[in-house]
Amino acid sequence: MVTLRSYHHGTISPNSLPQIAAASAACHRNNGLPLPLPCCRRTNASSSSVAIRAEQVAASTSHCHDRPGRRQVLAIGAAIPCITLVNQDNLSFAAETKKGFQAVLDKKDGYSFLYPFGWQEVIIEGQDKVYKDVIEPLESVSVNMIPTNKEDIRDFGPPEQVAETLIKKVLAPPSQKTKLIGAKEQDIDGKAYYTFEFVAQAPNYTRHALSTISIGNGKFYTLTTGANERRWEKMKDKLEAVVDSFKVFTVYDGGA
C-alpha cells in the first residue's frame, strides 16, 4: 500500500485565509511532486468505484478461468449489486461522464469530479482522493478538504488574492518559483468557485497546474490537477475537463 505522510500537528481555527493555507499545506505536502508508483488502491466501501470493483472481480477470476468455481461465482455476485446500485442512484451524474474519463462521486463528503481513464488511485495521508498517471508522475489530480467557518469562497477575498496565497503557501514548496497565470470566479448552481492556473518551477522540472476551490458542508475544498510543462499542450484539454467537472453538493445528515 502506498501511504505518504504529512507532518502537521495541532489545531487551526479556520477563520482566515492564512489559517486555511496553513492547514491545507500539511495536507498538500506531496501535491505536485513525483509520487511512488501505486501497488494498491483505496478499498473504502463508501468511495470504491465501479472500475475498481470490476478489476477486483477480473483479478479474482483470472487465476481460475479454466475451472469456474464457487469462489468465482461469489465474486461476480458480490460485484453485481454494487454496480446496479451505482447505476440506479447516480444516473444523472453518470450521464455527464465524458468519453475517456472515469467518474468519482463521494456522497459522504459531498463532491464529484472526472479524471482521465487509466490513471491509478494512490493513497496519500492527508488527501481525500488522489489519482495519477503511473508513467508521467506529474500528471495527477488530488482533492483535499479542511474545516472552515466561512460559507462562501468569496469571503476570503478576490480570486487572484486567494490563488496567490494558496500557490505560495500550499500548492508548491517554498523552494519552487511560482507564477499565477490567471484566476476567475464561476457560479455553478448557485455556488461560487475560484479556478486558477499556475506554474511551479523546480530545479529539474516545471509543473503546469489548474486548481479549483469552493466551500460547502463546512469545508474548504481544493481540487488540483496538472502535468509536466513539456506535456501541457497535449494534456491541457483533459486537465481543463477535470477541473471543470468538480462539483460540491450539500450533504444532508442521515442521507445516503
PDB file of C-alpha atoms in Angstrom:
ATOM      1  CA  MET A   1       0.000   0.000   0.000  1.00  0.00           C
ATOM      2  CA  VAL A   2       1.285   3.437  -0.913  1.00  0.00           C
ATOM      3  CA  THR A   3       0.944   5.751   2.037  1.00  0.00           C
ATOM      4  CA  LEU A   4       2.694   9.103   2.276  1.00  0.00           C
ATOM      5  CA  ARG A   5       2.562  11.067   5.490  1.00  0.00           C
ATOM      6  CA  SER A   6       2.079  14.739   6.165  1.00  0.00           C
ATOM      7  CA  TYR A   7       3.628  16.111   9.307  1.00  0.00           C
ATOM      8  CA  HIS A   8       1.270  18.652  10.810  1.00  0.00           C
ATOM      9  CA  HIS A   9       0.110  18.692  14.397  1.00  0.00           C
ATOM     10  CA  GLY A  10      -2.222  20.877  16.416  1.00  0.00           C
ATOM     11  CA  THR A  11      -5.473  22.660  15.724  1.00  0.00           C
ATOM     12  CA  ILE A  12      -6.106  25.629  13.485  1.00  0.00           C
ATOM     13  CA  SER A  13      -9.046  27.963  13.713  1.00  0.00           C
ATOM     14  CA  PRO A  14     -10.484  28.071  10.167  1.00  0.00           C
ATOM     15  CA  ASN A  15     -11.456  31.741  10.067  1.00  0.00           C
ATOM     16  CA  SER A  16      -8.889  33.357   7.759  1.00  0.00           C
ATOM     17  CA  LEU A  17      -7.053  32.575   4.532  1.00  0.00           C
ATOM     18  CA  PRO A  18      -3.620  32.281   6.211  1.00  0.00           C
ATOM     19  CA  GLN A  19      -5.076  29.747   8.633  1.00  0.00           C
ATOM     20  CA  ILE A  20      -6.728  27.877   5.776  1.00  0.00           C
ATOM     21  CA  ALA A  21      -3.395  27.902   3.948  1.00  0.00           C
ATOM     22  CA  ALA A  22      -1.525  26.615   6.970  1.00  0.00           C
ATOM     23  CA  ALA A  23      -3.964  23.759   7.457  1.00  0.00           C
ATOM     24  CA  SER A  24      -4.042  22.918   3.755  1.00  0.00           C
ATOM     25  CA  ALA A  25      -0.259  22.956   3.475  1.00  0.00           C
ATOM     26  CA  ALA A  26       0.016  19.964   5.784  1.00  0.00           C
ATOM     27  CA  CYS A  27      -2.378  18.015   3.599  1.00  0.00           C
ATOM     28  CA  HIS A  28      -0.786  19.069   0.284  1.00  0.00           C
ATOM     29  CA  ARG A  29       2.814  18.414   1.283  1.00  0.00           C
ATOM     30  CA  ASN A  30       3.334  15.975  -1.594  1.00  0.00           C
ATOM     31  CA  ASN A  31       0.977  17.580  -4.088  1.00  0.00           C
ATOM     32  CA  GLY A  32       2.584  18.213  -7.458  1.00  0.00           C
ATOM     33  CA  LEU A  33       5.678  16.124  -6.686  1.00  0.00           C
ATOM     34  CA  PRO A  34       6.524  12.750  -8.209  1.00  0.00           C
ATOM     35  CA  LEU A  35       4.906  10.032  -6.102  1.00  0.00           C
ATOM     36  CA  PRO A  36       5.819   6.359  -5.757  1.00  0.00           C
ATOM     37  CA  LEU A  37       4.027   4.041  -8.110  1.00  0.00           C
ATOM     38  CA  PRO A  38       0.860   2.621  -6.574  1.00  0.00           C
ATOM     39  CA  CYS A  39       0.731  -1.021  -5.568  1.00  0.00           C
ATOM     40  CA  CYS A  40      -2.834  -0.985  -4.332  1.00  0.00           C
ATOM     41  CA  ARG A  41      -5.887   1.217  -4.207  1.00  0.00           C
ATOM     42  CA  ARG A  42      -8.323   2.561  -1.669  1.00  0.00           C
ATOM     43  CA  THR A  43     -10.756  -0.116  -0.602  1.00  0.00           C
ATOM     44  CA  ASN A  44     -13.111   2.019   1.462  1.00  0.00           C
ATOM     45  CA  ALA A  45     -16.579   0.788   0.572  1.00  0.00           C
ATOM     46  CA  SER A  46     -18.045   4.283   0.641  1.00  0.00           C
ATOM     47  CA  SER A  47     -15.735   5.503  -2.126  1.00  0.00           C
ATOM     48  CA  SER A  48     -14.943   2.393  -4.182  1.00  0.00           C
ATOM     49  CA  SER A  49     -15.547   2.949  -7.869  1.00  0.00           C
ATOM     50  CA  VAL A  50     -17.219   0.587 -10.290  1.00  0.00           C
ATOM     51  CA  ALA A  51     -13.937   0.341 -12.172  1.00  0.00           C
ATOM     52  CA  ILE A  52     -12.062  -0.840  -9.099  1.00  0.00           C
ATOM     53  CA  ARG A  53     -14.745  -3.398  -8.253  1.00  0.00           C
ATOM     54  CA  ALA A  54     -14.673  -4.656 -11.847  1.00  0.00           C
ATOM     55  CA  GLU A  55     -10.901  -5.026 -11.775  1.00  0.00           C
ATOM     56  CA  GLN A  56     -11.079  -6.850  -8.474  1.00  0.00           C
ATOM     57  CA  VAL A  57     -13.525  -9.321  -9.959  1.00  0.00           C
ATOM     58  CA  ALA A  58     -11.331  -9.756 -13.039  1.00  0.00           C
ATOM     59  CA  ALA A  59      -8.290 -10.379 -10.855  1.00  0.00           C
ATOM     60  CA  SER A  60     -10.088 -12.929  -8.729  1.00  0.00           C
ATOM     61  CA  THR A  61     -11.292 -14.855 -11.768  1.00  0.00           C
ATOM     62  CA  SER A  62      -8.183 -14.717 -13.976  1.00  0.00           C
ATOM     63  CA  HIS A  63      -6.367 -17.342 -11.917  1.00  0.00           C
ATOM     64  CA  CYS A  64      -9.077 -19.921 -12.382  1.00  0.00           C
ATOM     65  CA  HIS A  65     -10.682 -19.063 -15.713  1.00  0.00           C
ATOM     66  CA  ASP A  66     -10.415 -22.638 -16.877  1.00  0.00           C
ATOM     67  CA  ARG A  67     -12.230 -24.021 -13.821  1.00  0.00           C
ATOM     68  CA  PRO A  68     -15.125 -21.771 -12.794  1.00  0.00           C
ATOM     69  CA  GLY A  69     -15.918 -22.453  -9.150  1.00  0.00           C
ATOM     70  CA  ARG A  70     -17.926 -21.281  -6.192  1.00  0.00           C
ATOM     71  CA  ARG A  71     -15.425 -18.520  -5.307  1.00  0.00           C
ATOM     72  CA  GLN A  72     -15.631 -17.072  -8.799  1.00  0.00           C
ATOM     73  CA  VAL A  73     -19.416 -17.070  -8.758  1.00  0.00           C
ATOM     74  CA  LEU A  74     -19.474 -15.402  -5.352  1.00  0.00           C
ATOM     75  CA  ALA A  75     -17.060 -12.705  -6.501  1.00  0.00           C
ATOM     76  CA  ILE A  76     -19.165 -11.865  -9.522  1.00  0.00           C
ATOM     77  CA  GLY A  77     -22.334 -11.945  -7.459  1.00  0.00           C
ATOM     78  CA  ALA A  78     -20.827  -9.530  -4.928  1.00  0.00           C
ATOM     79  CA  ALA A  79     -19.894  -7.058  -7.639  1.00  0.00           C
ATOM     80  CA  ILE A  80     -23.218  -7.005  -9.474  1.00  0.00           C
ATOM     81  CA  PRO A  81     -25.311  -5.421  -6.665  1.00  0.00           C
ATOM     82  CA  CYS A  82     -22.701  -2.689  -6.255  1.00  0.00           C
ATOM     83  CA  ILE A  83     -22.720  -1.851  -9.956  1.00  0.00           C
ATOM     84  CA  THR A  84     -26.506  -1.858 -10.054  1.00  0.00           C
ATOM     85  CA  LEU A  85     -26.695   0.451  -7.040  1.00  0.00           C
ATOM     86  CA  VAL A  86     -24.311   2.955  -8.586  1.00  0.00           C
ATOM     87  CA  ASN A  87     -26.214   2.987 -11.857  1.00  0.00           C
ATOM     88  CA  GLN A  88     -29.596   3.442 -10.193  1.00  0.00           C
ATOM     89  CA  ASP A  89     -28.566   6.118  -7.705  1.00  0.00           C
ATOM     90  CA  ASN A  90     -26.368   8.213  -9.957  1.00  0.00           C
ATOM     91  CA  LEU A  91     -27.891   8.134 -13.419  1.00  0.00           C
ATOM     92  CA  SER A  92     -27.692  11.893 -13.878  1.00  0.00           C
ATOM     93  CA  PHE A  93     -24.061  12.003 -12.796  1.00  0.00           C
ATOM     94  CA  ALA A  94     -23.126   9.039 -14.973  1.00  0.00           C
ATOM     95  CA  ALA A  95     -24.778  10.719 -17.946  1.00  0.00           C
ATOM     96  CA  GLU A  96     -22.381  13.640 -17.583  1.00  0.00           C
ATOM     97  CA  THR A  97     -19.277  11.409 -17.715  1.00  0.00           C
ATOM     98  CA  LYS A  98     -17.246  12.233 -20.802  1.00  0.00           C
ATOM     99  CA  LYS A  99     -15.688   9.673 -23.066  1.00  0.00           C
ATOM    100  CA  GLY A 100     -12.187   8.858 -21.895  1.00  0.00           C
ATOM    101  CA  PHE A 101     -12.872   9.773 -18.272  1.00  0.00           C
ATOM    102  CA  GLN A 102     -13.792   7.962 -15.076  1.00  0.00           C
ATOM    103  CA  ALA A 103     -16.251   9.430 -12.565  1.00  0.00           C
ATOM    104  CA  VAL A 104     -15.778   9.867  -8.835  1.00  0.00           C
ATOM    105  CA  LEU A 105     -18.822  10.544  -6.664  1.00  0.00           C
ATOM    106  CA  ASP A 106     -18.223  10.958  -2.925  1.00  0.00           C
ATOM    107  CA  LYS A 107     -21.636  11.061  -1.247  1.00  0.00           C
ATOM    108  CA  LYS A 108     -20.167  11.200   2.236  1.00  0.00           C
ATOM    109  CA  ASP A 109     -18.034  14.305   1.697  1.00  0.00           C
ATOM    110  CA  GLY A 110     -20.221  15.911  -0.949  1.00  0.00           C
ATOM    111  CA  TYR A 111     -18.215  16.254  -4.153  1.00  0.00           C
ATOM    112  CA  SER A 112     -17.758  14.747  -7.602  1.00  0.00           C
ATOM    113  CA  PHE A 113     -15.267  15.027 -10.457  1.00  0.00           C
ATOM    114  CA  LEU A 114     -13.869  13.249 -13.501  1.00  0.00           C
ATOM    115  CA  TYR A 115     -10.347  12.005 -14.143  1.00  0.00           C
ATOM    116  CA  PRO A 116      -8.702  10.573 -17.287  1.00  0.00           C
ATOM    117  CA  PHE A 117      -9.176   6.895 -17.932  1.00  0.00           C
ATOM    118  CA  GLY A 118      -6.091   4.906 -16.994  1.00  0.00           C
ATOM    119  CA  TRP A 119      -4.970   6.999 -14.037  1.00  0.00           C
ATOM    120  CA  GLN A 120      -4.486   4.960 -10.876  1.00  0.00           C
ATOM    121  CA  GLU A 121      -5.695   5.746  -7.378  1.00  0.00           C
ATOM    122  CA  VAL A 122      -2.987   6.122  -4.751  1.00  0.00           C
ATOM    123  CA  ILE A 123      -3.382   6.771  -1.048  1.00  0.00           C
ATOM    124  CA  ILE A 124      -1.642   9.784   0.459  1.00  0.00           C
ATOM    125  CA  GLU A 125      -2.185  10.580   4.088  1.00  0.00           C
ATOM    126  CA  GLY A 126      -3.925  13.941   4.412  1.00  0.00           C
ATOM    127  CA  GLN A 127      -5.510  13.788   0.949  1.00  0.00           C
ATOM    128  CA  ASP A 128      -9.047  12.583   0.422  1.00  0.00           C
ATOM    129  CA  LYS A 129      -8.551  11.368  -3.155  1.00  0.00           C
ATOM    130  CA  VAL A 130      -5.530  11.132  -5.441  1.00  0.00           C
ATOM    131  CA  TYR A 131      -5.386   9.708  -8.963  1.00  0.00           C
ATOM    132  CA  LYS A 132      -2.255   9.800 -11.093  1.00  0.00           C
ATOM    133  CA  ASP A 133      -0.588   8.531 -14.226  1.00  0.00           C
ATOM    134  CA  VAL A 134       1.913   5.813 -13.330  1.00  0.00           C
ATOM    135  CA  ILE A 135       4.210   6.698 -16.238  1.00  0.00           C
ATOM    136  CA  GLU A 136       4.057  10.501 -16.046  1.00  0.00           C
ATOM    137  CA  PRO A 137       4.234  11.171 -12.283  1.00  0.00           C
ATOM    138  CA  LEU A 138       3.388  14.872 -12.555  1.00  0.00           C
ATOM    139  CA  GLU A 139       0.036  14.097 -14.171  1.00  0.00           C
ATOM    140  CA  SER A 140      -2.369  13.759 -11.275  1.00  0.00           C
ATOM    141  CA  VAL A 141      -5.485  15.065  -9.580  1.00  0.00           C
ATOM    142  CA  SER A 142      -5.995  15.426  -5.847  1.00  0.00           C
ATOM    143  CA  VAL A 143      -8.851  16.538  -3.625  1.00  0.00           C
ATOM    144  CA  ASN A 144      -8.321  17.961  -0.154  1.00  0.00           C
ATOM    145  CA  MET A 145     -10.772  19.258   2.443  1.00  0.00           C
ATOM    146  CA  ILE A 146     -10.323  21.120   5.708  1.00  0.00           C
ATOM    147  CA  PRO A 147     -12.962  22.563   8.072  1.00  0.00           C
ATOM    148  CA  THR A 148     -13.944  26.209   7.783  1.00  0.00           C
ATOM    149  CA  ASN A 149     -16.442  28.535   9.413  1.00  0.00           C
ATOM    150  CA  LYS A 150     -16.847  30.509   6.192  1.00  0.00           C
ATOM    151  CA  GLU A 151     -19.856  29.897   3.982  1.00  0.00           C
ATOM    152  CA  ASP A 152     -18.623  31.316   0.667  1.00  0.00           C
ATOM    153  CA  ILE A 153     -15.227  31.263  -1.033  1.00  0.00           C
ATOM    154  CA  ARG A 154     -15.616  34.988  -1.744  1.00  0.00           C
ATOM    155  CA  ASP A 155     -15.360  35.649   1.991  1.00  0.00           C
ATOM    156  CA  PHE A 156     -11.606  35.070   1.671  1.00  0.00           C
ATOM    157  CA  GLY A 157     -11.099  37.768  -0.954  1.00  0.00           C
ATOM    158  CA  PRO A 158     -10.928  38.096  -4.760  1.00  0.00           C
ATOM    159  CA  PRO A 159      -9.764  35.154  -6.912  1.00  0.00           C
ATOM    160  CA  GLU A 160      -6.266  36.483  -7.633  1.00  0.00           C
ATOM    161  CA  GLN A 161      -5.501  37.187  -3.989  1.00  0.00           C
ATOM    162  CA  VAL A 162      -6.720  33.808  -2.771  1.00  0.00           C
ATOM    163  CA  ALA A 163      -4.947  31.991  -5.611  1.00  0.00           C
ATOM    164  CA  GLU A 164      -1.610  33.703  -4.928  1.00  0.00           C
ATOM    165  CA  THR A 165      -1.784  32.793  -1.241  1.00  0.00           C
ATOM    166  CA  LEU A 166      -2.630  29.147  -1.861  1.00  0.00           C
ATOM    167  CA  ILE A 167       0.008  28.730  -4.556  1.00  0.00           C
ATOM    168  CA  LYS A 168       2.807  30.173  -2.444  1.00  0.00           C
ATOM    169  CA  LYS A 169       1.821  28.612   0.881  1.00  0.00           C
ATOM    170  CA  VAL A 170       0.100  25.367  -0.099  1.00  0.00           C
ATOM    171  CA  LEU A 171       0.292  24.160  -3.672  1.00  0.00           C
ATOM    172  CA  ALA A 172       4.037  24.496  -4.230  1.00  0.00           C
ATOM    173  CA  PRO A 173       7.040  24.067  -1.926  1.00  0.00           C
ATOM    174  CA  PRO A 174       8.807  27.284  -0.856  1.00  0.00           C
ATOM    175  CA  SER A 175      11.853  26.290  -2.905  1.00  0.00           C
ATOM    176  CA  GLN A 176       9.931  26.419  -6.185  1.00  0.00           C
ATOM    177  CA  LYS A 177       9.404  29.511  -8.306  1.00  0.00           C
ATOM    178  CA  THR A 178       5.720  30.025  -8.973  1.00  0.00           C
ATOM    179  CA  LYS A 179       3.688  32.167 -11.324  1.00  0.00           C
ATOM    180  CA  LEU A 180      -0.055  32.747 -11.367  1.00  0.00           C
ATOM    181  CA  ILE A 181      -1.235  32.749 -14.974  1.00  0.00           C
ATOM    182  CA  GLY A 182      -4.880  33.550 -14.370  1.00  0.00           C
ATOM    183  CA  ALA A 183      -7.753  33.280 -11.910  1.00  0.00           C
ATOM    184  CA  LYS A 184     -11.507  33.551 -12.310  1.00  0.00           C
ATOM    185  CA  GLU A 185     -14.735  33.216 -10.391  1.00  0.00           C
ATOM    186  CA  GLN A 186     -17.560  30.957 -11.544  1.00  0.00           C
ATOM    187  CA  ASP A 187     -21.069  30.460 -10.262  1.00  0.00           C
ATOM    188  CA  ILE A 188     -22.359  26.917 -10.729  1.00  0.00           C
ATOM    189  CA  ASP A 189     -25.801  26.019  -9.439  1.00  0.00           C
ATOM    190  CA  GLY A 190     -25.680  28.982  -7.064  1.00  0.00           C
ATOM    191  CA  LYS A 191     -22.274  28.076  -5.587  1.00  0.00           C
ATOM    192  CA  ALA A 192     -19.131  30.158  -6.095  1.00  0.00           C
ATOM    193  CA  TYR A 193     -15.910  28.546  -7.302  1.00  0.00           C
ATOM    194  CA  TYR A 194     -12.475  30.073  -7.847  1.00  0.00           C
ATOM    195  CA  THR A 195     -10.456  28.435 -10.625  1.00  0.00           C
ATOM    196  CA  PHE A 196      -6.852  29.381 -11.366  1.00  0.00           C
ATOM    197  CA  GLU A 197      -3.893  28.339 -13.492  1.00  0.00           C
ATOM    198  CA  PHE A 198      -0.258  28.460 -12.404  1.00  0.00           C
ATOM    199  CA  VAL A 199       3.200  27.039 -12.961  1.00  0.00           C
ATOM    200  CA  ALA A 200       5.680  25.846 -10.347  1.00  0.00           C
ATOM    201  CA  GLN A 201       9.314  25.540 -11.366  1.00  0.00           C
ATOM    202  CA  ALA A 202      11.628  23.066  -9.631  1.00  0.00           C
ATOM    203  CA  PRO A 203      15.318  22.550 -10.484  1.00  0.00           C
ATOM    204  CA  ASN A 204      14.600  19.589 -12.765  1.00  0.00           C
ATOM    205  CA  TYR A 205      11.032  20.114 -13.943  1.00  0.00           C
ATOM    206  CA  THR A 206       8.188  22.614 -14.254  1.00  0.00           C
ATOM    207  CA  ARG A 207       4.630  21.657 -13.404  1.00  0.00           C
ATOM    208  CA  HIS A 208       1.731  23.408 -15.110  1.00  0.00           C
ATOM    209  CA  ALA A 209      -1.363  23.127 -12.936  1.00  0.00           C
ATOM    210  CA  LEU A 210      -5.010  24.030 -12.513  1.00  0.00           C
ATOM    211  CA  SER A 211      -6.889  24.322  -9.230  1.00  0.00           C
ATOM    212  CA  THR A 212     -10.463  24.963  -8.250  1.00  0.00           C
ATOM    213  CA  ILE A 213     -11.678  25.799  -4.754  1.00  0.00           C
ATOM    214  CA  SER A 214     -15.063  26.163  -3.132  1.00  0.00           C
ATOM    215  CA  ILE A 215     -16.839  25.954   0.211  1.00  0.00           C
ATOM    216  CA  GLY A 216     -19.700  23.716   1.299  1.00  0.00           C
ATOM    217  CA  ASN A 217     -20.736  21.450   4.138  1.00  0.00           C
ATOM    218  CA  GLY A 218     -18.499  23.419   6.490  1.00  0.00           C
ATOM    219  CA  LYS A 219     -15.416  22.523   4.439  1.00  0.00           C
ATOM    220  CA  PHE A 220     -12.874  24.266   2.242  1.00  0.00           C
ATOM    221  CA  TYR A 221     -12.448  22.075  -0.857  1.00  0.00           C
ATOM    222  CA  THR A 222      -9.412  22.143  -3.142  1.00  0.00           C
ATOM    223  CA  LEU A 223      -9.031  20.130  -6.334  1.00  0.00           C
ATOM    224  CA  THR A 224      -5.686  20.388  -8.131  1.00  0.00           C
ATOM    225  CA  THR A 225      -4.578  18.760 -11.363  1.00  0.00           C
ATOM    226  CA  GLY A 226      -1.576  19.278 -13.590  1.00  0.00           C
ATOM    227  CA  ALA A 227       1.195  17.935 -15.797  1.00  0.00           C
ATOM    228  CA  ASN A 228       4.807  18.457 -16.707  1.00  0.00           C
ATOM    229  CA  GLU A 229       5.196  21.679 -18.710  1.00  0.00           C
ATOM    230  CA  ARG A 230       6.597  19.705 -21.648  1.00  0.00           C
ATOM    231  CA  ARG A 231       3.285  17.813 -21.887  1.00  0.00           C
ATOM    232  CA  TRP A 232       0.964  20.726 -21.143  1.00  0.00           C
ATOM    233  CA  GLU A 233      -0.273  21.264 -24.695  1.00  0.00           C
ATOM    234  CA  LYS A 234      -1.066  17.570 -25.024  1.00  0.00           C
ATOM    235  CA  MET A 235      -2.825  17.337 -21.665  1.00  0.00           C
ATOM    236  CA  LYS A 236      -4.399  20.794 -21.448  1.00  0.00           C
ATOM    237  CA  ASP A 237      -7.873  19.859 -22.676  1.00  0.00           C
ATOM    238  CA  LYS A 238      -8.082  16.818 -20.409  1.00  0.00           C
ATOM    239  CA  LEU A 239      -6.927  18.736 -17.345  1.00  0.00           C
ATOM    240  CA  GLU A 240      -9.378  21.544 -18.026  1.00  0.00           C
ATOM    241  CA  ALA A 241     -12.141  18.936 -18.266  1.00  0.00           C
ATOM    242  CA  VAL A 242     -11.065  17.572 -14.881  1.00  0.00           C
ATOM    243  CA  VAL A 243     -11.099  20.937 -13.127  1.00  0.00           C
ATOM    244  CA  ASP A 244     -14.361  21.985 -14.794  1.00  0.00           C
ATOM    245  CA  SER A 245     -16.040  18.757 -13.699  1.00  0.00           C
ATOM    246  CA  PHE A 246     -15.509  19.380  -9.980  1.00  0.00           C
ATOM    247  CA  LYS A 247     -18.775  19.968  -8.129  1.00  0.00           C
ATOM    248  CA  VAL A 248     -19.569  20.377  -4.441  1.00  0.00           C
ATOM    249  CA  PHE A 249     -23.061  19.405  -3.292  1.00  0.00           C
ATOM    250  CA  THR A 250     -24.873  19.530   0.022  1.00  0.00           C
ATOM    251  CA  VAL A 251     -24.663  16.504   2.280  1.00  0.00           C
ATOM    252  CA  TYR A 252     -27.725  16.080   4.471  1.00  0.00           C
ATOM    253  CA  ASP A 253     -27.467  14.436   7.869  1.00  0.00           C
ATOM    254  CA  GLY A 254     -28.755  10.912   7.724  1.00  0.00           C
ATOM    255  CA  GLY A 255     -28.564  10.843   3.959  1.00  0.00           C
ATOM    256  CA  ALA A 256     -27.004   8.023   1.970  1.00  0.00           C
TER     257      ALA A 256
END
